XYZ file of C-alpha atoms in Angstrom:
230
model
C 293.102 91.597 -55.214
C 296.802 90.675 -55.431
C 299.701 93.045 -54.942
C 301.562 93.672 -58.238
C 304.847 93.642 -56.355
C 304.683 90.613 -54.040
C 301.453 88.887 -55.054
C 299.978 89.117 -51.539
C 296.267 89.560 -50.944
C 295.173 93.160 -50.167
C 292.008 95.276 -50.151
C 291.292 97.042 -53.424
C 290.941 100.350 -51.550
C 294.212 99.915 -49.621
C 296.873 102.520 -50.374
C 299.834 100.254 -49.523
C 300.398 96.524 -49.493
C 300.478 95.204 -45.911
C 303.230 92.728 -46.852
C 305.759 94.590 -48.961
C 304.638 98.170 -48.424
C 304.314 98.810 -52.157
C 301.837 101.405 -53.373
C 298.471 100.178 -54.623
C 297.559 102.285 -57.651
C 293.893 101.176 -57.543
C 293.555 102.372 -53.927
C 295.334 105.640 -54.725
C 292.997 106.224 -57.683
C 289.959 105.525 -55.477
C 290.969 108.013 -52.785
C 291.937 110.598 -55.397
C 288.466 110.359 -56.904
C 286.884 110.671 -53.456
C 289.037 113.729 -52.665
C 288.076 115.393 -55.950
C 284.363 114.790 -55.306
C 284.649 116.237 -51.791
C 286.384 119.376 -53.075
C 283.863 119.732 -55.903
C 280.975 119.480 -53.439
C 282.578 122.143 -51.246
C 282.717 124.510 -54.211
C 279.162 123.753 -55.314
C 277.603 123.920 -51.824
C 277.085 127.734 -51.726
C 275.568 127.721 -55.218
C 273.244 124.832 -54.405
C 272.217 126.535 -51.166
C 271.326 129.738 -53.021
C 269.292 127.749 -55.507
C 267.455 125.830 -52.795
C 266.826 128.783 -50.429
C 263.610 130.072 -52.122
C 262.153 126.597 -52.103
C 263.073 126.076 -48.451
C 261.621 129.438 -47.462
C 258.430 128.692 -49.353
C 258.073 125.346 -47.595
C 258.680 126.952 -44.219
C 256.119 129.704 -44.856
C 253.605 127.151 -46.061
C 254.025 125.152 -42.876
C 253.695 128.297 -40.750
C 250.490 129.307 -42.559
C 249.028 125.830 -42.150
C 249.955 125.806 -38.450
C 248.365 129.254 -37.908
C 245.227 128.151 -39.744
C 244.932 125.073 -37.556
C 245.509 127.178 -34.420
C 242.842 129.653 -35.551
C 240.384 126.832 -36.146
C 241.064 125.447 -32.662
C 240.581 128.865 -31.042
C 237.386 129.411 -33.024
C 236.092 126.055 -31.832
C 236.924 126.938 -28.222
C 235.191 130.327 -28.565
C 232.043 128.774 -30.007
C 232.046 126.161 -27.266
C 232.372 128.798 -24.548
C 229.631 130.877 -26.183
C 227.184 127.983 -25.985
C 228.260 126.664 -22.601
C 228.653 129.872 -20.561
C 225.566 131.863 -19.650
C 226.121 135.534 -20.511
C 223.973 137.915 -18.422
C 223.949 140.401 -21.303
C 221.709 138.060 -23.288
C 219.272 137.191 -20.528
C 215.660 138.259 -20.628
C 215.518 138.754 -16.864
C 213.551 141.843 -15.886
C 214.450 143.969 -12.829
C 212.147 143.893 -9.830
C 209.114 146.124 -10.153
C 209.565 149.500 -8.453
C 213.345 149.196 -8.239
C 215.725 151.837 -9.558
C 216.796 149.469 -12.312
C 213.166 149.081 -13.403
C 212.707 152.862 -13.492
C 215.925 153.277 -15.444
C 214.855 150.620 -17.936
C 211.476 152.235 -18.337
C 212.868 155.711 -18.880
C 215.952 154.963 -20.942
C 214.857 151.810 -22.768
C 214.006 153.937 -25.783
C 216.831 155.651 -27.691
C 214.829 158.868 -27.942
C 214.503 158.965 -24.161
C 218.294 159.065 -23.854
C 218.015 162.718 -24.799
C 216.539 163.295 -21.349
C 219.582 161.682 -19.773
C 221.966 163.957 -21.707
C 219.881 166.986 -20.835
C 219.866 166.034 -17.143
C 223.645 165.670 -17.113
C 224.175 169.077 -18.771
C 221.610 170.754 -16.504
C 223.137 169.332 -13.319
C 226.638 170.333 -14.357
C 225.448 173.855 -15.202
C 223.569 174.257 -11.925
C 226.499 172.940 -9.896
C 228.680 175.674 -11.325
C 225.911 178.279 -11.036
C 225.186 177.589 -7.369
C 228.883 177.378 -6.426
C 229.788 180.576 -8.285
C 232.277 178.836 -10.552
C 232.973 180.018 -14.082
C 230.607 178.831 -16.820
C 232.302 179.057 -20.200
C 230.803 179.534 -23.651
C 230.997 175.856 -24.523
C 228.901 174.782 -21.520
C 226.204 177.342 -22.341
C 226.014 176.223 -25.968
C 225.846 172.546 -24.943
C 223.152 173.279 -22.351
C 220.953 175.093 -24.884
C 221.514 172.386 -27.488
C 220.464 169.552 -25.187
C 217.557 171.633 -23.841
C 216.246 172.208 -27.368
C 216.653 168.539 -28.300
C 214.682 167.330 -25.309
C 212.062 170.104 -25.624
C 211.224 169.191 -29.216
C 212.063 165.470 -29.122
C 209.843 163.172 -31.144
C 208.929 159.683 -30.029
C 209.702 160.406 -26.388
C 207.484 159.192 -23.591
C 204.904 161.990 -23.076
C 205.452 161.970 -19.301
C 209.200 162.364 -19.666
C 208.856 165.050 -22.314
C 206.419 167.007 -20.148
C 208.846 166.830 -17.230
C 211.728 167.890 -19.473
C 209.801 170.907 -20.796
C 208.999 172.021 -17.242
C 212.671 171.744 -16.314
C 213.807 173.715 -19.381
C 211.261 176.481 -18.744
C 212.258 176.639 -15.074
C 215.921 176.979 -16.006
C 215.412 179.662 -18.641
C 212.875 181.701 -16.726
C 213.574 180.941 -13.072
C 217.378 180.582 -13.009
C 218.588 182.689 -15.913
C 215.736 185.211 -15.585
C 215.177 185.392 -19.347
C 212.289 187.516 -20.535
C 209.650 186.455 -23.035
C 211.505 187.867 -26.047
C 214.728 186.234 -24.917
C 212.989 182.884 -24.484
C 211.596 183.193 -28.013
C 215.193 183.062 -29.262
C 215.494 179.621 -27.688
C 212.358 178.352 -29.433
C 213.318 179.523 -32.934
C 213.706 176.527 -35.240
C 215.528 175.799 -38.451
C 214.523 173.066 -40.875
C 217.480 170.785 -41.554
C 217.213 168.239 -44.342
C 213.410 168.397 -44.394
C 213.041 165.819 -41.629
C 215.083 167.170 -38.715
C 214.250 170.349 -36.824
C 217.138 172.036 -35.075
C 217.654 175.324 -33.236
C 218.187 178.432 -35.294
C 221.966 179.030 -35.133
C 221.745 182.817 -35.234
C 219.150 182.913 -32.477
C 221.159 180.451 -30.383
C 224.315 182.522 -30.807
C 222.463 185.645 -29.738
C 220.993 183.833 -26.739
C 224.431 182.570 -25.688
C 225.731 186.139 -25.704
C 222.786 187.282 -23.564
C 223.364 184.505 -21.038
C 227.091 185.268 -20.890
C 226.281 188.883 -20.132
C 223.739 187.792 -17.513
C 226.342 185.585 -15.854
C 228.886 188.382 -15.840
C 226.485 190.834 -14.206
C 224.713 188.560 -11.739
C 225.114 189.354 -8.091
C 225.947 186.949 -5.332
C 222.830 185.545 -3.711
C 220.844 185.906 -6.925
C 221.236 182.151 -7.513
C 218.078 180.114 -7.629
C 218.665 176.634 -6.319
C 217.058 174.310 -8.802
C 215.727 171.074 -7.335
C 216.956 168.102 -9.317
């Protein structure tokens, strides 16, 4: 364009003429408009940001969820691959050598019902350890001992050999160690029907028997212990 003052050529966005130095109104108008737009954008920026924030957050959460889903799928694939590729001993059908301790353990405790014998053995050994060492035997240990003894004595579905051994051990403990008479032992054998399908010890008889055993423990003399062979 031409300068209105000197007629020289100048850029339409120039503020002054490079020849005469006169002001170019078209250039001034252009920069004024630009300045107004910049100021207007500065004022509108916070409002636009508040309007766009929910959308931006939603997009970010969506991307995070997608990324987590993909990561989960990858980990699941790795887990399945490891499951099929790695041999887990827990799922083997290998049998222990005949006559070994592991074979005996498997034979005795392979059945859930036979686990009652394990619990009884643990309670009996703990009781006898305290009995033979003269340590205190509290009410809880006596109740637990009688409970496990009753369960193993009247267990159903147990291997007959194991049950016979358990009954001998219970009788030896009641009669040989605790020196319970016939009437006192009858308290142990009293039953109570529970739910029509489960037979449990009579609670009143068990409570009475616990009191008798506590009194027997309080009055027993040193050297009256009978070492029970495990």
